[in-house]
mmCIF file of C-alpha atoms in Angstrom:
data_model
loop_
_atom_site.group_PDB
_atom_site.id
_atom_site.type_symbol
_atom_site.label_atom_id
_atom_site.label_comp_id
_atom_site.label_asym_id
_atom_site.label_seq_id
_atom_site.Cartn_x
_atom_site.Cartn_y
_atom_site.Cartn_z
ATOM 1 C CA MET A 89 -68.722 -59.134 -22.257
ATOM 2 C CA ALA A 90 -66.210 -57.856 -24.779
ATOM 3 C CA ASN A 91 -62.678 -59.105 -24.723
ATOM 4 C CA ASN A 92 -60.002 -56.414 -24.702
ATOM 5 C CA THR A 93 -58.068 -58.236 -27.375
ATOM 6 C CA SER A 94 -59.379 -55.438 -29.554
ATOM 7 C CA ILE A 95 -58.996 -51.754 -28.902
ATOM 8 C CA ILE A 96 -62.351 -51.091 -30.575
ATOM 9 C CA GLY A 97 -64.937 -50.717 -27.883
ATOM 10 C CA ASP A 98 -62.426 -50.643 -25.027
ATOM 11 C CA LEU A 99 -63.650 -47.180 -24.066
ATOM 12 C CA LYS A 100 -67.189 -47.417 -25.310
ATOM 13 C CA HIS A 101 -69.776 -44.866 -24.232
ATOM 14 C CA PRO A 102 -67.623 -42.518 -22.105
ATOM 15 C CA LYS A 103 -70.041 -40.622 -19.895
ATOM 16 C CA ASN A 104 -67.971 -37.547 -19.091
ATOM 17 C CA ASP A 105 -66.474 -35.021 -21.459
ATOM 18 C CA HIS A 106 -63.456 -34.584 -19.198
ATOM 19 C CA GLN A 107 -62.510 -38.233 -19.805
ATOM 20 C CA ILE A 108 -62.414 -37.587 -23.549
ATOM 21 C CA ILE A 109 -60.308 -34.458 -23.022
ATOM 22 C CA ILE A 110 -57.833 -36.332 -20.788
ATOM 23 C CA VAL A 111 -57.469 -39.056 -23.406
ATOM 24 C CA GLN A 112 -56.823 -36.473 -26.152
ATOM 25 C CA ILE A 113 -54.099 -34.821 -24.055
ATOM 26 C CA LEU A 114 -52.459 -38.184 -23.329
ATOM 27 C CA VAL A 115 -52.627 -39.245 -26.987
ATOM 28 C CA ILE A 116 -50.960 -35.997 -28.098
ATOM 29 C CA ILE A 117 -48.186 -36.352 -25.492
ATOM 30 C CA PHE A 118 -47.558 -40.026 -26.253
ATOM 31 C CA LEU A 119 -47.582 -39.468 -30.017
ATOM 32 C CA TRP A 120 -45.088 -36.619 -29.629
ATOM 33 C CA ILE A 121 -42.753 -38.879 -27.624
ATOM 34 C CA ASN A 122 -43.099 -41.724 -30.138
ATOM 35 C CA MET A 123 -42.500 -39.376 -33.077
ATOM 36 C CA LEU A 124 -39.349 -38.076 -31.367
ATOM 37 C CA LEU A 125 -38.039 -41.640 -31.047
ATOM 38 C CA ILE A 126 -39.019 -42.513 -34.630
ATOM 39 C CA VAL A 127 -37.291 -39.412 -36.049
ATOM 40 C CA THR A 128 -34.173 -40.284 -34.018
ATOM 41 C CA PHE A 129 -34.190 -43.733 -35.623
ATOM 42 C CA LEU A 130 -34.658 -42.315 -39.136
ATOM 43 C CA LYS A 131 -31.846 -39.773 -38.708
ATOM 44 C CA THR A 132 -29.326 -42.368 -37.458
ATOM 45 C CA LYS A 133 -28.214 -44.497 -40.417
ATOM 46 C CA SER A 134 -26.388 -47.055 -38.286
ATOM 47 C CA PHE A 135 -29.736 -48.120 -36.797
ATOM 48 C CA HIS A 136 -31.070 -49.070 -40.240
ATOM 49 C CA THR A 137 -28.868 -52.165 -40.439
ATOM 50 C CA SER A 138 -29.373 -53.376 -36.869
ATOM 51 C CA ALA A 139 -32.036 -56.007 -36.166
ATOM 52 C CA ARG A 140 -32.486 -54.676 -32.655
ATOM 53 C CA TYR A 141 -33.296 -51.118 -33.754
ATOM 54 C CA LEU A 142 -35.332 -52.166 -36.798
ATOM 55 C CA LEU A 143 -37.626 -54.171 -34.521
ATOM 56 C CA PHE A 144 -37.731 -51.267 -32.065
ATOM 57 C CA ALA A 145 -38.778 -48.931 -34.903
ATOM 58 C CA LEU A 146 -41.478 -51.419 -35.942
ATOM 59 C CA MET A 147 -42.845 -51.369 -32.403
ATOM 60 C CA LEU A 148 -42.858 -47.551 -32.322
ATOM 61 C CA LEU A 149 -44.649 -47.283 -35.676
ATOM 62 C CA SER A 150 -47.177 -49.950 -34.721
ATOM 63 C CA ASP A 151 -47.955 -48.297 -31.385
ATOM 64 C CA SER A 152 -48.256 -44.833 -32.949
ATOM 65 C CA PHE A 153 -50.634 -46.108 -35.604
ATOM 66 C CA LEU A 154 -52.689 -47.892 -32.962
ATOM 67 C CA LEU A 155 -52.858 -44.762 -30.792
ATOM 68 C CA VAL A 156 -54.194 -42.680 -33.678
ATOM 69 C CA LEU A 157 -56.710 -45.244 -34.903
ATOM 70 C CA SER A 158 -58.015 -46.156 -31.448
ATOM 71 C CA ASP A 159 -58.427 -42.464 -30.615
ATOM 72 C CA ILE A 160 -60.418 -41.852 -33.805
ATOM 73 C CA LEU A 161 -62.638 -44.817 -32.960
ATOM 74 C CA LEU A 162 -63.075 -43.514 -29.425
ATOM 75 C CA LEU A 163 -64.296 -40.149 -30.716
ATOM 76 C CA LEU A 164 -66.628 -41.748 -33.264
ATOM 77 C CA THR A 165 -68.057 -44.023 -30.564
ATOM 78 C CA ALA A 166 -68.467 -41.161 -28.084
ATOM 79 C CA LEU A 167 -70.287 -39.099 -30.711
ATOM 80 C CA ARG A 168 -72.354 -42.145 -31.755
ATOM 81 C CA VAL A 169 -71.286 -41.786 -35.399
ATOM 82 C CA PRO A 170 -72.309 -44.899 -37.376
ATOM 83 C CA MET A 171 -70.321 -46.424 -40.212
ATOM 84 C CA PRO A 172 -71.034 -49.233 -42.687
ATOM 85 C CA VAL A 173 -70.411 -52.662 -41.174
ATOM 86 C CA TRP A 174 -68.088 -53.616 -44.053
ATOM 87 C CA LEU A 175 -65.881 -50.608 -43.202
ATOM 88 C CA CYS A 176 -65.967 -51.495 -39.506
ATOM 89 C CA ILE A 177 -64.770 -55.005 -40.427
ATOM 90 C CA ILE A 178 -61.727 -53.544 -42.195
ATOM 91 C CA VAL A 179 -60.984 -51.225 -39.269
ATOM 92 C CA PHE A 180 -61.415 -54.072 -36.793
ATOM 93 C CA PHE A 181 -58.949 -56.237 -38.753
ATOM 94 C CA VAL A 182 -56.297 -53.492 -38.878
ATOM 95 C CA VAL A 183 -56.656 -52.509 -35.203
ATOM 96 C CA LEU A 184 -56.529 -56.098 -33.951
ATOM 97 C CA LEU A 185 -53.552 -56.780 -36.240
ATOM 98 C CA TYR A 186 -51.482 -53.919 -34.824
ATOM 99 C CA ASN A 187 -52.644 -54.621 -31.315
ATOM 100 C CA MET A 188 -50.837 -57.960 -31.645
ATOM 101 C CA VAL A 189 -47.771 -56.660 -33.513
ATOM 102 C CA THR A 190 -46.223 -55.023 -30.424
ATOM 103 C CA PRO A 191 -46.190 -58.049 -28.052
ATOM 104 C CA ILE A 192 -45.005 -60.358 -30.853
ATOM 105 C CA THR A 193 -42.265 -57.846 -31.763
ATOM 106 C CA LEU A 194 -41.186 -57.791 -28.113
ATOM 107 C CA ALA A 195 -40.907 -61.575 -28.215
ATOM 108 C CA ALA A 196 -38.794 -61.291 -31.395
ATOM 109 C CA MET A 197 -36.554 -58.670 -29.737
ATOM 110 C CA THR A 198 -36.067 -61.028 -26.792
ATOM 111 C CA LEU A 199 -34.994 -63.819 -29.147
ATOM 112 C CA GLU A 200 -32.585 -61.381 -30.830
ATOM 113 C CA ARG A 201 -30.943 -60.744 -27.436
ATOM 114 C CA TYR A 202 -30.801 -64.508 -26.837
ATOM 115 C CA VAL A 203 -28.994 -65.039 -30.168
ATOM 116 C CA ALA A 204 -26.632 -62.091 -29.519
ATOM 117 C CA ILE A 205 -25.553 -63.430 -26.101
ATOM 118 C CA CYS A 206 -25.899 -67.190 -26.386
ATOM 119 C CA MET A 207 -24.989 -67.592 -30.079
ATOM 120 C CA PRO A 208 -22.692 -64.597 -30.788
ATOM 121 C CA LEU A 209 -20.917 -66.261 -33.730
ATOM 122 C CA ARG A 210 -24.222 -66.733 -35.572
ATOM 123 C CA HIS A 211 -25.747 -63.383 -34.649
ATOM 124 C CA ALA A 212 -24.608 -61.581 -37.808
ATOM 125 C CA GLU A 213 -26.056 -64.371 -39.962
ATOM 126 C CA LEU A 214 -29.351 -64.912 -38.130
ATOM 127 C CA CYS A 215 -30.034 -61.220 -37.409
ATOM 128 C CA SER A 216 -28.966 -59.647 -40.704
ATOM 129 C CA THR A 217 -31.015 -56.873 -42.298
ATOM 130 C CA ARG A 218 -32.506 -59.343 -44.787
ATOM 131 C CA SER A 219 -33.465 -61.763 -42.009
ATOM 132 C CA THR A 220 -34.997 -58.921 -40.005
ATOM 133 C CA VAL A 221 -37.179 -57.869 -42.951
ATOM 134 C CA HIS A 222 -38.363 -61.476 -43.249
ATOM 135 C CA CYS A 223 -38.967 -61.491 -39.498
ATOM 136 C CA ILE A 224 -41.107 -58.337 -39.764
ATOM 137 C CA LEU A 225 -43.227 -60.008 -42.455
ATOM 138 C CA ILE A 226 -43.595 -63.110 -40.265
ATOM 139 C CA ILE A 227 -44.609 -60.918 -37.305
ATOM 140 C CA HIS A 228 -47.389 -59.390 -39.395
ATOM 141 C CA GLY A 229 -48.458 -62.828 -40.611
ATOM 142 C CA ILE A 230 -48.687 -64.236 -37.077
ATOM 143 C CA SER A 231 -50.388 -61.060 -35.820
ATOM 144 C CA SER A 232 -53.121 -61.454 -38.427
ATOM 145 C CA VAL A 233 -54.136 -64.920 -37.147
ATOM 146 C CA PRO A 234 -56.502 -63.636 -34.393
ATOM 147 C CA SER A 235 -58.158 -61.212 -36.840
ATOM 148 C CA ILE A 236 -58.657 -63.917 -39.448
ATOM 149 C CA ALA A 237 -60.011 -66.412 -36.911
ATOM 150 C CA ILE A 238 -62.449 -63.954 -35.318
ATOM 151 C CA LEU A 239 -63.718 -62.568 -38.624
ATOM 152 C CA SER A 240 -64.022 -66.057 -40.131
ATOM 153 C CA VAL A 241 -66.494 -67.169 -37.461
ATOM 154 C CA PHE A 242 -68.310 -63.832 -37.813
ATOM 155 C CA PHE A 243 -68.667 -64.306 -41.582
ATOM 156 C CA ALA A 244 -69.882 -67.856 -41.040
ATOM 157 C CA SER A 245 -72.503 -66.768 -38.486
ATOM 158 C CA ALA A 246 -73.745 -63.371 -39.718
ATOM 159 C CA SER A 247 -76.531 -62.941 -42.248
ATOM 160 C CA THR A 248 -75.886 -61.036 -45.487
ATOM 161 C CA ASN A 249 -78.177 -58.206 -44.319
ATOM 162 C CA VAL A 250 -75.697 -57.290 -41.575
ATOM 163 C CA TYR A 251 -73.135 -55.995 -44.094
ATOM 164 C CA LYS A 252 -75.654 -53.475 -45.480
ATOM 165 C CA GLN A 253 -76.312 -51.853 -42.119
ATOM 166 C CA ASN A 254 -74.707 -48.811 -40.510
ATOM 167 C CA MET A 255 -73.596 -49.215 -36.884
ATOM 168 C CA VAL A 256 -71.353 -47.581 -34.310
ATOM 169 C CA CYS A 257 -68.090 -49.496 -34.779
ATOM 170 C CA SER A 258 -67.409 -51.549 -31.680
ATOM 171 C CA VAL A 259 -66.088 -54.989 -30.876
ATOM 172 C CA GLU A 260 -69.534 -55.910 -29.538
ATOM 173 C CA ILE A 261 -71.053 -56.101 -33.033
ATOM 174 C CA PHE A 262 -68.801 -59.098 -33.802
ATOM 175 C CA ILE A 263 -70.031 -61.056 -30.779
ATOM 176 C CA LEU A 264 -73.062 -62.877 -32.157
ATOM 177 C CA TYR A 265 -72.875 -65.882 -29.831
ATOM 178 C CA PRO A 266 -71.190 -66.484 -26.450
ATOM 179 C CA TRP A 267 -68.776 -68.978 -28.009
ATOM 180 C CA HIS A 268 -67.391 -66.195 -30.245
ATOM 181 C CA ASN A 269 -66.158 -64.478 -27.110
ATOM 182 C CA HIS A 270 -64.746 -67.756 -25.776
ATOM 183 C CA LEU A 271 -62.860 -68.278 -29.049
ATOM 184 C CA ARG A 272 -61.319 -64.817 -28.899
ATOM 185 C CA SER A 273 -60.324 -65.353 -25.288
ATOM 186 C CA THR A 274 -58.763 -68.750 -26.104
ATOM 187 C CA ILE A 275 -56.683 -67.281 -28.927
ATOM 188 C CA SER A 276 -55.485 -64.447 -26.689
ATOM 189 C CA GLN A 277 -54.484 -66.774 -23.871
ATOM 190 C CA PHE A 278 -52.641 -69.038 -26.334
ATOM 191 C CA PHE A 279 -50.534 -66.119 -27.567
ATOM 192 C CA PHE A 280 -49.927 -65.032 -23.980
ATOM 193 C CA PHE A 281 -48.715 -68.543 -23.093
ATOM 194 C CA ILE A 282 -46.356 -68.812 -26.089
ATOM 195 C CA MET A 283 -44.778 -65.407 -25.483
ATOM 196 C CA CYS A 284 -44.296 -66.152 -21.797
ATOM 197 C CA ILE A 285 -42.448 -69.346 -22.775
ATOM 198 C CA ILE A 286 -40.159 -67.323 -25.082
ATOM 199 C CA ILE A 287 -39.349 -64.838 -22.302
ATOM 200 C CA ILE A 288 -38.698 -67.565 -19.710
ATOM 201 C CA PHE A 289 -36.586 -69.639 -22.138
ATOM 202 C CA SER A 290 -34.440 -66.632 -23.121
ATOM 203 C CA TYR A 291 -34.025 -65.553 -19.495
ATOM 204 C CA TYR A 292 -32.924 -69.064 -18.454
ATOM 205 C CA LYS A 293 -30.405 -69.410 -21.302
ATOM 206 C CA ILE A 294 -28.918 -65.939 -20.787
ATOM 207 C CA MET A 295 -28.712 -66.581 -17.038
ATOM 208 C CA LYS A 296 -26.632 -69.702 -17.715
ATOM 209 C CA VAL A 297 -24.259 -67.712 -19.927
ATOM 210 C CA ALA A 298 -24.058 -64.947 -17.303
ATOM 211 C CA LYS A 299 -22.943 -67.410 -14.636
ATOM 212 C CA ALA A 300 -20.222 -68.798 -16.892
ATOM 213 C CA ALA A 301 -19.015 -65.414 -18.194
ATOM 214 C CA SER A 302 -16.343 -63.240 -16.635
ATOM 215 C CA GLY A 303 -15.044 -59.673 -16.863
ATOM 216 C CA GLU A 304 -16.413 -57.618 -19.769
ATOM 217 C CA ASN A 305 -18.352 -60.591 -21.125
ATOM 218 C CA LYS A 306 -20.137 -60.931 -17.806
ATOM 219 C CA LYS A 307 -21.008 -57.232 -17.788
ATOM 220 C CA SER A 308 -22.368 -57.415 -21.330
ATOM 221 C CA THR A 309 -24.347 -60.554 -20.544
ATOM 222 C CA LEU A 310 -25.895 -58.990 -17.445
ATOM 223 C CA ARG A 311 -26.993 -56.013 -19.568
ATOM 224 C CA GLY A 312 -28.628 -58.466 -21.949
ATOM 225 C CA LEU A 313 -30.321 -60.172 -19.015
ATOM 226 C CA THR A 314 -31.666 -56.820 -17.819
ATOM 227 C CA THR A 315 -32.962 -56.149 -21.329
ATOM 228 C CA VAL A 316 -34.877 -59.435 -21.307
ATOM 229 C CA ILE A 317 -36.416 -58.507 -17.946
ATOM 230 C CA LEU A 318 -37.436 -55.138 -19.384
ATOM 231 C CA HIS A 319 -38.979 -56.890 -22.393
ATOM 232 C CA ALA A 320 -40.896 -59.118 -19.986
ATOM 233 C CA PHE A 321 -42.213 -56.027 -18.190
ATOM 234 C CA GLN A 322 -43.214 -54.387 -21.479
ATOM 235 C CA LEU A 323 -44.872 -57.601 -22.599
ATOM 236 C CA LEU A 324 -46.762 -57.811 -19.322
ATOM 237 C CA LEU A 325 -48.119 -54.285 -19.792
ATOM 238 C CA CYS A 326 -49.224 -55.079 -23.340
ATOM 239 C CA LEU A 327 -50.788 -58.440 -22.510
ATOM 240 C CA ILE A 328 -52.389 -57.601 -19.179
ATOM 241 C CA GLN A 329 -55.303 -56.173 -21.153
ATOM 242 C CA LEU A 330 -56.079 -59.788 -22.125
ATOM 243 C CA TRP A 331 -57.075 -60.304 -18.493
ATOM 244 C CA SER A 332 -58.990 -57.045 -18.228
ATOM 245 C CA PRO A 333 -62.344 -58.578 -19.283
ATOM 246 C CA PHE A 334 -62.327 -60.750 -16.150
ATOM 247 C CA ILE A 335 -61.730 -57.685 -13.940
ATOM 248 C CA GLU A 336 -64.378 -55.716 -15.821
ATOM 249 C CA ALA A 337 -66.881 -58.577 -15.508
ATOM 250 C CA ALA A 338 -66.388 -58.616 -11.731
ATOM 251 C CA ALA A 339 -66.832 -54.822 -11.596
ATOM 252 C CA LEU A 340 -70.006 -55.080 -13.702
ATOM 253 C CA GLN A 341 -71.501 -57.473 -11.163
ATOM 254 C CA ILE A 342 -70.940 -54.873 -8.430
ATOM 255 C CA ASP A 343 -71.948 -51.591 -10.040
ATOM 256 C CA LEU A 344 -72.368 -50.181 -13.560
ATOM 257 C CA ARG A 345 -70.608 -46.939 -12.639
ATOM 258 C CA LEU A 346 -67.649 -48.894 -11.219
ATOM 259 C CA TYR A 347 -67.531 -50.909 -14.439
ATOM 260 C CA ALA A 348 -67.272 -47.697 -16.513
ATOM 261 C CA VAL A 349 -64.443 -46.396 -14.312
ATOM 262 C CA VAL A 350 -62.521 -49.694 -14.474
ATOM 263 C CA ARG A 351 -62.872 -49.852 -18.245
ATOM 264 C CA TYR A 352 -61.685 -46.275 -18.637
ATOM 265 C CA CYS A 353 -58.649 -46.917 -16.394
ATOM 266 C CA ASN A 354 -57.793 -50.096 -18.331
ATOM 267 C CA TYR A 355 -57.796 -48.138 -21.578
ATOM 268 C CA VAL A 356 -55.640 -45.294 -20.272
ATOM 269 C CA ILE A 357 -53.121 -47.441 -18.369
ATOM 270 C CA PHE A 358 -52.796 -50.608 -20.432
ATOM 271 C CA VAL A 359 -53.502 -49.283 -23.921
ATOM 272 C CA LEU A 360 -52.324 -45.668 -24.014
ATOM 273 C CA ALA A 361 -49.597 -45.483 -21.353
ATOM 274 C CA SER A 362 -48.103 -48.935 -21.911
ATOM 275 C CA ARG A 363 -47.741 -48.269 -25.643
ATOM 276 C CA CYS A 364 -45.638 -45.174 -25.097
ATOM 277 C CA LEU A 365 -43.886 -45.170 -21.739
ATOM 278 C CA SER A 366 -42.288 -48.600 -22.169
ATOM 279 C CA PRO A 367 -40.678 -47.755 -25.551
ATOM 280 C CA LEU A 368 -39.470 -44.467 -24.041
ATOM 281 C CA ILE A 369 -37.866 -46.321 -21.119
ATOM 282 C CA TYR A 370 -36.284 -48.789 -23.533
ATOM 283 C CA GLY A 371 -34.956 -45.975 -25.750
ATOM 284 C CA LEU A 372 -33.495 -44.031 -22.817
ATOM 285 C CA ARG A 373 -31.924 -47.136 -21.312
ATOM 286 C CA ASP A 374 -30.125 -48.059 -24.532
ATOM 287 C CA GLU A 375 -26.866 -46.073 -24.444
ATOM 288 C CA THR A 376 -26.447 -45.850 -28.227
ATOM 289 C CA PHE A 377 -30.017 -44.770 -28.830
ATOM 290 C CA PHE A 378 -29.898 -42.304 -25.925
ATOM 291 C CA LEU A 379 -26.791 -40.598 -27.354
ATOM 292 C CA ALA A 380 -28.475 -40.356 -30.774
ATOM 293 C CA LEU A 381 -31.570 -38.899 -29.083
ATOM 294 C CA LYS A 382 -29.442 -36.295 -27.296
ATOM 295 C CA ARG A 383 -27.766 -35.293 -30.567
ATOM 296 C CA PHE A 384 -31.142 -34.910 -32.239
ATOM 297 C CA TYR A 385 -32.544 -32.899 -29.336
ATOM 298 C CA ARG A 386 -29.557 -30.524 -29.290
ATOM 299 C CA SER A 387 -29.779 -29.965 -33.035
#
């Protein structure tokens, strides 16, 4: 059973052409929306010095890249096009890396809101442009941990002949033993646990400030609290795919056709839709970003 920590193989062996066509339409729509938000960010110079919008742009770029790469892999898998295993290893590393960047960025954005509301006097210092760039590098470093761990055990277990072969690139080729799958699942659940703690901690601290605030401060704090809740919802959509293997395993025990349907729905809802609709909601909800988006649309 493959863990959905990776996008590779999440929609393996689609049986119907109409499923492929639906995915292509969704990818085009979602990429267009993401590109609209990215261009709005690039055209608004004030966003380039804000930690909040820099992290938002990172999430948009990461999701767009993941949409394109996962769609290419889907088509290659559907057409049964093989590639060298060494190339699949590189692709696997990149896809798993950017699959983790979004939830970790959401956690960082939540902490930024916590600093802005609970530590306003230190916000300019802790969330400066320089600090945000360092934060982006740290996000990529942390996001690479699952890839490094999974590939390390693969390198230790696979024979040298494997790297000379051509295979259809899928997460299944990295599962040589059952414990490899258990390791990947353990890493995923650990990240899920840590990010849930960050969300709960930030929500609790902001709630305390909201109760003590009054007037305009209270209104601003409540907006921050709503933002944290939205981040929690976005994070849930991104991380729920970590639990998908358990649902898929249960469906596989019932019927193979049901399993294929469940896997397809997981890909469309929790990989494609969650990586576009949530950023769109966040962008529209943010008053400053929404006004910039309106100006760009009118021009």
